[in-house]
Short mmCIF file of N, CA and C in Angstrom, two decimals:
data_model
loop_
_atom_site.label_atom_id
_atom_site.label_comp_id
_atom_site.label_asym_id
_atom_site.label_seq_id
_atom_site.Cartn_x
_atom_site.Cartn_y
_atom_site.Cartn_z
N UNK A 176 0.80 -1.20 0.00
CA UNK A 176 0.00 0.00 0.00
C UNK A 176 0.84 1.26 0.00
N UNK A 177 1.67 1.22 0.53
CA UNK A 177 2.56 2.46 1.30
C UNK A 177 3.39 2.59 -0.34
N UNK A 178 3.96 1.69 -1.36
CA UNK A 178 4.90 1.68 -2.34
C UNK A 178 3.86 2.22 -3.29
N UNK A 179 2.66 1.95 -3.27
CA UNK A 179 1.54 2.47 -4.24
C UNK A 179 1.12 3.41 -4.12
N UNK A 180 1.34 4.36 -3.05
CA UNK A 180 0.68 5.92 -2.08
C UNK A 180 2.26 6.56 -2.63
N UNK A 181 2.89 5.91 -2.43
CA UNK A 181 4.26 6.65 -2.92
C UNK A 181 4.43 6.94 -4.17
N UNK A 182 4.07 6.08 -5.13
CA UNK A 182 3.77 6.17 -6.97
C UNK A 182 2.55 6.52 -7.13
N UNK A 183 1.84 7.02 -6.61
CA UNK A 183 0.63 7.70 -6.36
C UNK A 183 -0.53 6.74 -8.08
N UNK A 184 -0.32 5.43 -7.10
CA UNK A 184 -1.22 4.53 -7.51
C UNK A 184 -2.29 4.55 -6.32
N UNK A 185 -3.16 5.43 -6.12
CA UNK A 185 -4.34 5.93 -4.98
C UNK A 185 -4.77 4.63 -5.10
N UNK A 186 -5.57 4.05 -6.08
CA UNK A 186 -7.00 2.82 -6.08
C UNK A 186 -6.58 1.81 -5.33
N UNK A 187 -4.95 1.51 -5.66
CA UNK A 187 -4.63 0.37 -5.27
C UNK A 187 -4.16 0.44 -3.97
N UNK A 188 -3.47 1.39 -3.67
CA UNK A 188 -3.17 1.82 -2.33
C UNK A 188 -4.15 2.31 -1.81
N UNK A 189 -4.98 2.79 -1.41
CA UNK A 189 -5.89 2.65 -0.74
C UNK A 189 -6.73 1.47 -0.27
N UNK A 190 -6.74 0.40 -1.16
CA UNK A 190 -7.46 -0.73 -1.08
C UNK A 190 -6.55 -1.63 -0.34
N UNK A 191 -5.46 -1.39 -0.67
CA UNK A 191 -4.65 -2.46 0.49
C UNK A 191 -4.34 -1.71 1.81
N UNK A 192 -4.11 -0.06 1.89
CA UNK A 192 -4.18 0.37 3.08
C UNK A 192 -5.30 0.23 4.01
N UNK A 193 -6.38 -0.02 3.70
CA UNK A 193 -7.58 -0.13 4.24
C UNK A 193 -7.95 -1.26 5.11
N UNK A 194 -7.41 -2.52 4.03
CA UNK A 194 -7.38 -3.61 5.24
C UNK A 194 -5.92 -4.03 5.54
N UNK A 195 -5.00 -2.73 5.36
CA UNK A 195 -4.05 -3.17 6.72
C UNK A 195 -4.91 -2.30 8.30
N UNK A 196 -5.36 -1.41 7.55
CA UNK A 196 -5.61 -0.23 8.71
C UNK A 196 -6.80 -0.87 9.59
N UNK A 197 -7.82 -1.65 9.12
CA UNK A 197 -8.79 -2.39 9.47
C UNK A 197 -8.22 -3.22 10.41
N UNK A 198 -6.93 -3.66 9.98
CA UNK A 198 -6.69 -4.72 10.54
C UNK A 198 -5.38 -4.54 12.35
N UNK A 199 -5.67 -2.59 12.14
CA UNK A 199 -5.07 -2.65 13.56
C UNK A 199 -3.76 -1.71 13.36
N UNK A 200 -2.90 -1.50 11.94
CA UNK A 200 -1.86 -1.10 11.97
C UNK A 200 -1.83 0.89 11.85
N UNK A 201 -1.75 1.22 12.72
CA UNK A 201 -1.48 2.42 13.19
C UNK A 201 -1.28 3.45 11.64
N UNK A 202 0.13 3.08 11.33
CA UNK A 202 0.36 3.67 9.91
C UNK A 202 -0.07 3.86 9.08
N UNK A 203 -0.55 2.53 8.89
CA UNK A 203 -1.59 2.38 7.43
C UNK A 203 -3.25 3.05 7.90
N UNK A 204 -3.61 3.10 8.97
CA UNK A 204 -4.71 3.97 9.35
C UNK A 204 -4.05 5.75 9.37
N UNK A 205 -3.11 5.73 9.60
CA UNK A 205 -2.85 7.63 8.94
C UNK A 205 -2.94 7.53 7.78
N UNK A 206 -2.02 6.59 6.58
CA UNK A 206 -2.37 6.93 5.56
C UNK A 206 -4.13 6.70 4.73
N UNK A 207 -4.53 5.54 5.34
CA UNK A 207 -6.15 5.76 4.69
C UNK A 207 -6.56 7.23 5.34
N UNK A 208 -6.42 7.96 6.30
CA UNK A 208 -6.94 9.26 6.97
C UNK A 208 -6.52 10.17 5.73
N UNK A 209 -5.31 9.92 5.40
CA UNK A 209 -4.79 11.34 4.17
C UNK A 209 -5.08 10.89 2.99
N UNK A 210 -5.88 9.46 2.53
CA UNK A 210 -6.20 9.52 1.35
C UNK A 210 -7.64 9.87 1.67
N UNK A 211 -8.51 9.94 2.24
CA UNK A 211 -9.62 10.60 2.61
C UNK A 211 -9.58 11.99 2.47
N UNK A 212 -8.21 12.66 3.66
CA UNK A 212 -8.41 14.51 3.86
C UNK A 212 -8.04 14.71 1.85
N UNK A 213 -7.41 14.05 0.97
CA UNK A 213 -6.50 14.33 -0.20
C UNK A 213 -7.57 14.27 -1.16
N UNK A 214 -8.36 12.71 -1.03
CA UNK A 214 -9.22 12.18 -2.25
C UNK A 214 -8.27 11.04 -3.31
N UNK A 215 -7.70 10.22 -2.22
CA UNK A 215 -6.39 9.94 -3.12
C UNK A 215 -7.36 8.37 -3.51
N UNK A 216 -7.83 7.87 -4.25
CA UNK A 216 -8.03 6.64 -4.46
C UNK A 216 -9.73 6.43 -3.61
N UNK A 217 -10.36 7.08 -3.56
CA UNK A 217 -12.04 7.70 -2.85
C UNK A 217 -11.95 8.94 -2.35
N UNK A 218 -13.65 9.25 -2.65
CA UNK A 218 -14.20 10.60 -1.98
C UNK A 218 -13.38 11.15 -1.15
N UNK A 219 -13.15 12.52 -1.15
CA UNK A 219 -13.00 13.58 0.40
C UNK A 219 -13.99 13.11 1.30
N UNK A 220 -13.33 13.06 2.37
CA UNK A 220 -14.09 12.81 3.39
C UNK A 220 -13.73 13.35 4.75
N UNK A 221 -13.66 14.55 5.29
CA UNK A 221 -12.65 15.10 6.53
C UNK A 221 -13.18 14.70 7.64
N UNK A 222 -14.53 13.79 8.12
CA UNK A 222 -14.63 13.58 8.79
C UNK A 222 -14.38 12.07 8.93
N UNK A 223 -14.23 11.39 7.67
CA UNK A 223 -13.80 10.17 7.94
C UNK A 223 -12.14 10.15 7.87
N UNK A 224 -11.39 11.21 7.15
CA UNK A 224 -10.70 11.45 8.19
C UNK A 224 -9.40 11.43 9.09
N UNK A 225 -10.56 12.54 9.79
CA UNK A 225 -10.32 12.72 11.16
C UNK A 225 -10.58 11.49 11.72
N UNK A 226 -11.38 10.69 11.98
CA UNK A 226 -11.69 9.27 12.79
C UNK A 226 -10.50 8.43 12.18
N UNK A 227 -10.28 8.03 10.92
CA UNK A 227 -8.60 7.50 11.08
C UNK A 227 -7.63 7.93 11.70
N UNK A 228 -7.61 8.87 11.40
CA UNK A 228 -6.42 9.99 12.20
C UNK A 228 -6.38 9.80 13.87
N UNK A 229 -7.69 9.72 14.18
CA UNK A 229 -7.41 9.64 15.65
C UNK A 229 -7.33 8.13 15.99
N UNK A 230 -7.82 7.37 15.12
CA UNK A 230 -7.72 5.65 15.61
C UNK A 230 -6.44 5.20 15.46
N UNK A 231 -5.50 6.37 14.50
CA UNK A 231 -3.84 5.96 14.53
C UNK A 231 -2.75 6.46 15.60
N UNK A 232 -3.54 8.04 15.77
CA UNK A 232 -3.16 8.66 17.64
C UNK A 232 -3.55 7.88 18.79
N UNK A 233 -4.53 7.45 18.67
CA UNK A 233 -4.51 7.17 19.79
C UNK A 233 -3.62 5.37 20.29
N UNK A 234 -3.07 5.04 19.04
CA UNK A 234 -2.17 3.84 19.09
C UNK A 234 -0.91 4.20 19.62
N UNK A 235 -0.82 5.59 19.62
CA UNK A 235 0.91 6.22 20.03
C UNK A 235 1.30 6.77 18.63
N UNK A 236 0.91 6.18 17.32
CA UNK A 236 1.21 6.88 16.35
C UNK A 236 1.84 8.15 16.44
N UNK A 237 3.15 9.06 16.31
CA UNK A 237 3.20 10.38 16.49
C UNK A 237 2.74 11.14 15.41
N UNK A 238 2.87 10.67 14.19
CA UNK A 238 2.62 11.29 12.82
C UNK A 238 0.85 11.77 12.81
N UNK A 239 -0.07 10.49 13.53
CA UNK A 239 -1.40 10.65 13.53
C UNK A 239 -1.95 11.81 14.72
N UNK A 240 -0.81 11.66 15.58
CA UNK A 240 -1.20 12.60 16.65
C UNK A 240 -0.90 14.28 16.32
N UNK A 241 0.41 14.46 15.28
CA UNK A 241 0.38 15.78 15.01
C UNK A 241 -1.15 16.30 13.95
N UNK A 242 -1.54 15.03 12.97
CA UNK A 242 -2.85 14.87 12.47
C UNK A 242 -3.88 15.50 13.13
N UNK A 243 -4.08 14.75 14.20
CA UNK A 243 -5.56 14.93 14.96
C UNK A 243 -5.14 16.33 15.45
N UNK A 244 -4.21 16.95 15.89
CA UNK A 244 -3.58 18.06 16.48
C UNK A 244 -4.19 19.22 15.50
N UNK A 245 -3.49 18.93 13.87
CA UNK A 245 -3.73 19.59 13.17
C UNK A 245 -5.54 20.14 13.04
N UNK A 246 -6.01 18.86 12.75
CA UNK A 246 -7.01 18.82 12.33
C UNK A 246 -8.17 20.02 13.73
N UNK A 247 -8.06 19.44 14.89
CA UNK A 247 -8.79 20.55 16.17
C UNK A 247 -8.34 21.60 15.63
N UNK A 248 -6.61 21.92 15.27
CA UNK A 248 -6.59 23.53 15.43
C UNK A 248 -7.32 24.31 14.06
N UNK A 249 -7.87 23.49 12.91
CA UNK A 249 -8.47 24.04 11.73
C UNK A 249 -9.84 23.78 11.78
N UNK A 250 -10.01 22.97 12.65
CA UNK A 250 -12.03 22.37 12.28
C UNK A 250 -11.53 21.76 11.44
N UNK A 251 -11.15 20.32 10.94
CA UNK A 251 -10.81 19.73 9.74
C UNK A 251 -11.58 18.11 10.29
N UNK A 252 -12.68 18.24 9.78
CA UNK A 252 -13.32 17.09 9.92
C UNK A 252 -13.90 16.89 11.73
N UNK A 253 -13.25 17.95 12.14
CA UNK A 253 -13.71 18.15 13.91
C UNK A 253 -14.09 19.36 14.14
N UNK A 254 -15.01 19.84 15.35
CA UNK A 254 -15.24 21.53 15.72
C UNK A 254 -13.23 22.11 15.98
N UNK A 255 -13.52 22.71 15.68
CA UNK A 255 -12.25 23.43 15.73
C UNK A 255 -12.02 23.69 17.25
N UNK A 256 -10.86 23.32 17.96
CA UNK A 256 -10.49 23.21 19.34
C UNK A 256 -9.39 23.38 19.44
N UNK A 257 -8.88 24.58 20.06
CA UNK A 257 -7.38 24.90 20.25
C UNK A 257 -6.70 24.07 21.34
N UNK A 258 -7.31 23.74 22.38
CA UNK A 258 -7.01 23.39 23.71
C UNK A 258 -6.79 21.75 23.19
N UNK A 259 -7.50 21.35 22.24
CA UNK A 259 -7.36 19.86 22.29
C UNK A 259 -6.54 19.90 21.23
N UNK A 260 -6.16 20.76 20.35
CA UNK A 260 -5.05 20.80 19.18
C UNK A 260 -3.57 20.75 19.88
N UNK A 261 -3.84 21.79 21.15
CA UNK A 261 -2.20 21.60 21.83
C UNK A 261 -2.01 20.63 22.34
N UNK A 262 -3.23 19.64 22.80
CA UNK A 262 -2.78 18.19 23.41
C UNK A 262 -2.45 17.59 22.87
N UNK A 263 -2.91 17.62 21.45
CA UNK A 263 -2.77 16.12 20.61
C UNK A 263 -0.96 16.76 19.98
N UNK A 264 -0.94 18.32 19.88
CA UNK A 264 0.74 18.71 19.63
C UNK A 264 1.80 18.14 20.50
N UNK A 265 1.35 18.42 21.33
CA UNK A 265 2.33 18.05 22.52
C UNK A 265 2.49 16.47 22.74
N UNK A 266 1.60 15.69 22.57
CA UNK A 266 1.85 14.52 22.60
C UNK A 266 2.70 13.85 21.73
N UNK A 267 2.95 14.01 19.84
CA UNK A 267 3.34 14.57 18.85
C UNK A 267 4.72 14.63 19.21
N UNK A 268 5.16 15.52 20.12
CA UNK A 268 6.40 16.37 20.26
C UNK A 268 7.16 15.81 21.60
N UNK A 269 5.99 15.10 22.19
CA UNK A 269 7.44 14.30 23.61
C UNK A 269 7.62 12.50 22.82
N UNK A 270 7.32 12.81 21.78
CA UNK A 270 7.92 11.43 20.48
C UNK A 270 8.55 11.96 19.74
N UNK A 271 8.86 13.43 20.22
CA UNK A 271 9.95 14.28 18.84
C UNK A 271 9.89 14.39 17.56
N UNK A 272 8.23 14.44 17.31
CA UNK A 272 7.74 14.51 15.80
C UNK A 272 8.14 15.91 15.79
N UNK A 273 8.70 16.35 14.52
CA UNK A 273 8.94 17.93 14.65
C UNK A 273 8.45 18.81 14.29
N UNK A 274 7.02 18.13 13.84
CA UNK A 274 5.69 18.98 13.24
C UNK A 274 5.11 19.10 14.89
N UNK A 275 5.27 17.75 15.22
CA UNK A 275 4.52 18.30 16.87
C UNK A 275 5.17 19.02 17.91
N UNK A 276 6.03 19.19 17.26
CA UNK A 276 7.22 20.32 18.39
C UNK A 276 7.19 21.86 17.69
N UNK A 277 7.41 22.18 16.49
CA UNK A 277 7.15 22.94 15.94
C UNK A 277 5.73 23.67 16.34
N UNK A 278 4.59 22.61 15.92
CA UNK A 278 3.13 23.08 16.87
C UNK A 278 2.92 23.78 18.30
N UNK A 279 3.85 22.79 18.96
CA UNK A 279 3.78 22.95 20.30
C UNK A 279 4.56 24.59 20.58
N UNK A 280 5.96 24.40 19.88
CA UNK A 280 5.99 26.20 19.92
C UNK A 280 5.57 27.12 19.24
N UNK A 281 4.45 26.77 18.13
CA UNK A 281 3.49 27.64 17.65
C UNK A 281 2.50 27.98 19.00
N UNK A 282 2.10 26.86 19.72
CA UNK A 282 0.90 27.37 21.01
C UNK A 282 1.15 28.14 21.72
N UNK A 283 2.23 27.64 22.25
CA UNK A 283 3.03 28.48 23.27
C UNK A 283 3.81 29.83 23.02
N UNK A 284 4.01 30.07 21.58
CA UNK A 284 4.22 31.23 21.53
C UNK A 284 3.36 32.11 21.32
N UNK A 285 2.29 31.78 20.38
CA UNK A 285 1.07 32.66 20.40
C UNK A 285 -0.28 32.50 21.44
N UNK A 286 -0.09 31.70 22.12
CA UNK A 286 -1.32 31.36 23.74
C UNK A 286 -1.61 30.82 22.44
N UNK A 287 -1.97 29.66 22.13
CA UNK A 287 -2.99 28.75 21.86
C UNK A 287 -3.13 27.28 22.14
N UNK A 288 -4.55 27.72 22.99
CA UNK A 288 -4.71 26.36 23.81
C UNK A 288 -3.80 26.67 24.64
N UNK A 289 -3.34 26.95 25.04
CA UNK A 289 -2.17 27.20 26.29
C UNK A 289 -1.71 28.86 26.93
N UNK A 290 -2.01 28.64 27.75
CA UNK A 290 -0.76 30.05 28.35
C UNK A 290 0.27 30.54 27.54
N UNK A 291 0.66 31.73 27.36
CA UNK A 291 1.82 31.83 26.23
C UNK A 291 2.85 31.35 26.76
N UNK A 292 3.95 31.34 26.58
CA UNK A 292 4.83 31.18 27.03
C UNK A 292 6.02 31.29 26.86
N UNK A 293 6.81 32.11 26.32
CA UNK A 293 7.97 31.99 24.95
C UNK A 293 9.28 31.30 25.46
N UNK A 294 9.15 31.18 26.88
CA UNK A 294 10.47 30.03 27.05
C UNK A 294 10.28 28.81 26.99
N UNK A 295 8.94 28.29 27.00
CA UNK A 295 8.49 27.43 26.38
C UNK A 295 8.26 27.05 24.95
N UNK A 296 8.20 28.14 24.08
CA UNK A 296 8.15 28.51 22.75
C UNK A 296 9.54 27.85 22.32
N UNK A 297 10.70 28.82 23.32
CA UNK A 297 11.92 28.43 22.33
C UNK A 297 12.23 27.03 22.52
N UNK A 298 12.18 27.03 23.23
CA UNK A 298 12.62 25.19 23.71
C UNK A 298 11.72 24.18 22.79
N UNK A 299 10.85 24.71 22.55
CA UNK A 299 10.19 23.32 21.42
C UNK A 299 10.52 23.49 19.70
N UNK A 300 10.98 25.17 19.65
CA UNK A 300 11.17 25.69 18.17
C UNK A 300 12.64 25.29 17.92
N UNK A 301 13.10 25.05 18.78
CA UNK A 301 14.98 24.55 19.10
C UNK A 301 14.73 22.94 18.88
N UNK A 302 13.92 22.35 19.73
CA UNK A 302 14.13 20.84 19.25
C UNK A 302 13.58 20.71 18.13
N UNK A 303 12.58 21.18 17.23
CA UNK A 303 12.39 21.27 15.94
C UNK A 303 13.16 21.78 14.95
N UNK A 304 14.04 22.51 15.44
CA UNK A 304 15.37 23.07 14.05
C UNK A 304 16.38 22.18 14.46
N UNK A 305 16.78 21.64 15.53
CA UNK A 305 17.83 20.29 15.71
C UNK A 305 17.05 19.19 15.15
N UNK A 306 16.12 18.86 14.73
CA UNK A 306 15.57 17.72 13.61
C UNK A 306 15.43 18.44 12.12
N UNK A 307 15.91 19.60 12.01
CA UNK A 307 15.91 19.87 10.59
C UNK A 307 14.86 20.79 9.83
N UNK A 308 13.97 20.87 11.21
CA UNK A 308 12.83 22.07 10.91
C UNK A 308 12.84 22.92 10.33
N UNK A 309 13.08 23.96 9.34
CA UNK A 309 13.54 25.21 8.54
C UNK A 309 12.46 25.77 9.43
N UNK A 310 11.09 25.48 9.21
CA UNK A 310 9.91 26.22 9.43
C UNK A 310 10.48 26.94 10.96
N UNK A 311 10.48 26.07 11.15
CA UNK A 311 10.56 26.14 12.95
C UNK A 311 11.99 27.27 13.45
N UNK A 312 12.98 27.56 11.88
CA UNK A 312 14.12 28.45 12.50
C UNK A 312 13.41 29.79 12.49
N UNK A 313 12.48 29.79 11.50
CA UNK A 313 11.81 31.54 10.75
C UNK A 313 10.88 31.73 12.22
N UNK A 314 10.25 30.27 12.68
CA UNK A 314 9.38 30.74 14.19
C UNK A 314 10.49 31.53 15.35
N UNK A 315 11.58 30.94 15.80
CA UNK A 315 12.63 31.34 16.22
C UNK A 315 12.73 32.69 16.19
N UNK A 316 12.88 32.93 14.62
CA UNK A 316 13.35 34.46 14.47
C UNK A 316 11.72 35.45 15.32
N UNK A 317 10.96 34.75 14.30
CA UNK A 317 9.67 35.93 14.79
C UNK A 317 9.63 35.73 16.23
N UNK A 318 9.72 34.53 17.15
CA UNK A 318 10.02 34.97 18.61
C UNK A 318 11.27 35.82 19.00
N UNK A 319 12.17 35.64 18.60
CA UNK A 319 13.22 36.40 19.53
C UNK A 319 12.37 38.12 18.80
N UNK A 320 11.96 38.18 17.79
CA UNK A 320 11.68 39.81 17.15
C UNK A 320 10.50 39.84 18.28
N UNK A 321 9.64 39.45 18.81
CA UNK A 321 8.61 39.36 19.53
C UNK A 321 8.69 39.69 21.41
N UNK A 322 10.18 39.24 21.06
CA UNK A 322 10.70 39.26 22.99
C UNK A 322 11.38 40.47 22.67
N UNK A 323 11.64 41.38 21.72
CA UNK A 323 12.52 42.39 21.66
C UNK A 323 14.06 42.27 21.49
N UNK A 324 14.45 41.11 21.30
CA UNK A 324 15.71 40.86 20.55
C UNK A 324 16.64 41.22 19.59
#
C-alpha cells in the first residue's frame, strides 16, 4: 500500500491500506486518513478522516497525533479546538515529531490552547530546528523579534 501511495497509484493503495488499517496497523490507518483529507483513491471525506487519524493517535502513532492536532486547530473534519489541538501537539512532540514540536511552539508562543509562554516557545522551536525544521528556524526568528531581541 505504502509503495503504491508513494507512486501515487491511490486505487490500489488505498485498497490495500484499508485492510491493513482495518486490521489494527497504526500507519496504514494515517495513511487511509490522508487519502480521505487528499481524495487519493475515494471521496474527500474530513470527517472520515479525522476518525482515522485519531484511531492511529490514539495507538501512540506520532505522525497521527500531530494529524488529529492539526485537524482541532483548523475544524478539519472536527469543531475546531485549540485546547485539544495543543494536546494532541504536545503529545506529537514528547515522540519528537517535529511537526509536533514545531506546533507545540506555535501554542506556546502565540497562547494557543495554552498560556503563552515563549520560554516554552523556544525550547520546542529549538528541538524542531535540531531535527531539521527550517519552518521552525523563521518561528525562532519571529520569537526572539517578539521578545525584543
Amino acid at each position: 500500500g505504502y509503495i503504491n501511495y508513494s507512486h501515487e497509484n491511490y486505487g490500489s493503495a488505498f485498497r490495500l491500506l484499508l485492510e491493513a488499517a482495518n486490521d489494527g496497523y497504526p500507519k496504514a490507518q494515517q495513511y487511509v486518513g490522508l487519502c480521505y483529507q487528499e481524495g487519493h483513491g475515494v471521496i474527500k471525506n474530513s470527517f472520515k478522516a479525522f476518525d482515522w487519524f485519531c484511531m492511529s493517535a490514539e495507538q501512540g502513532y506520532d505522525v497521527a497525533q500531530y494529524s488529529v492536532g492539526y485537524c482541532y486547530h483548523i475544524g478539519f473534519g472536527v469543531r475546531q479546538d485549540d485546547s485539544r489541538a495543543f494536546e494532541w501537539f504536545k503529545k506529537a512532540a514528547e515522540q519528537k515529531n517535529e511537526l509536533g514540536l514545531l506546533w507545540t511552539g506555535y501554542c506556546y508562543h502565540y497562547g494557543v490552547g495554552v498560556e503563552r509562554d515563549y520560554d516554552l516557545a523556544e525550547e520546542y522551536y529549538s528541538a524542531a530546528v535540531e531535527l531539521g525544521n527550517t519552518k521552525a528556524m523563521n518561528r525562532l526568528v519571529d520569537l526572539h523579534r517578539d521578545r525584543g531581541y
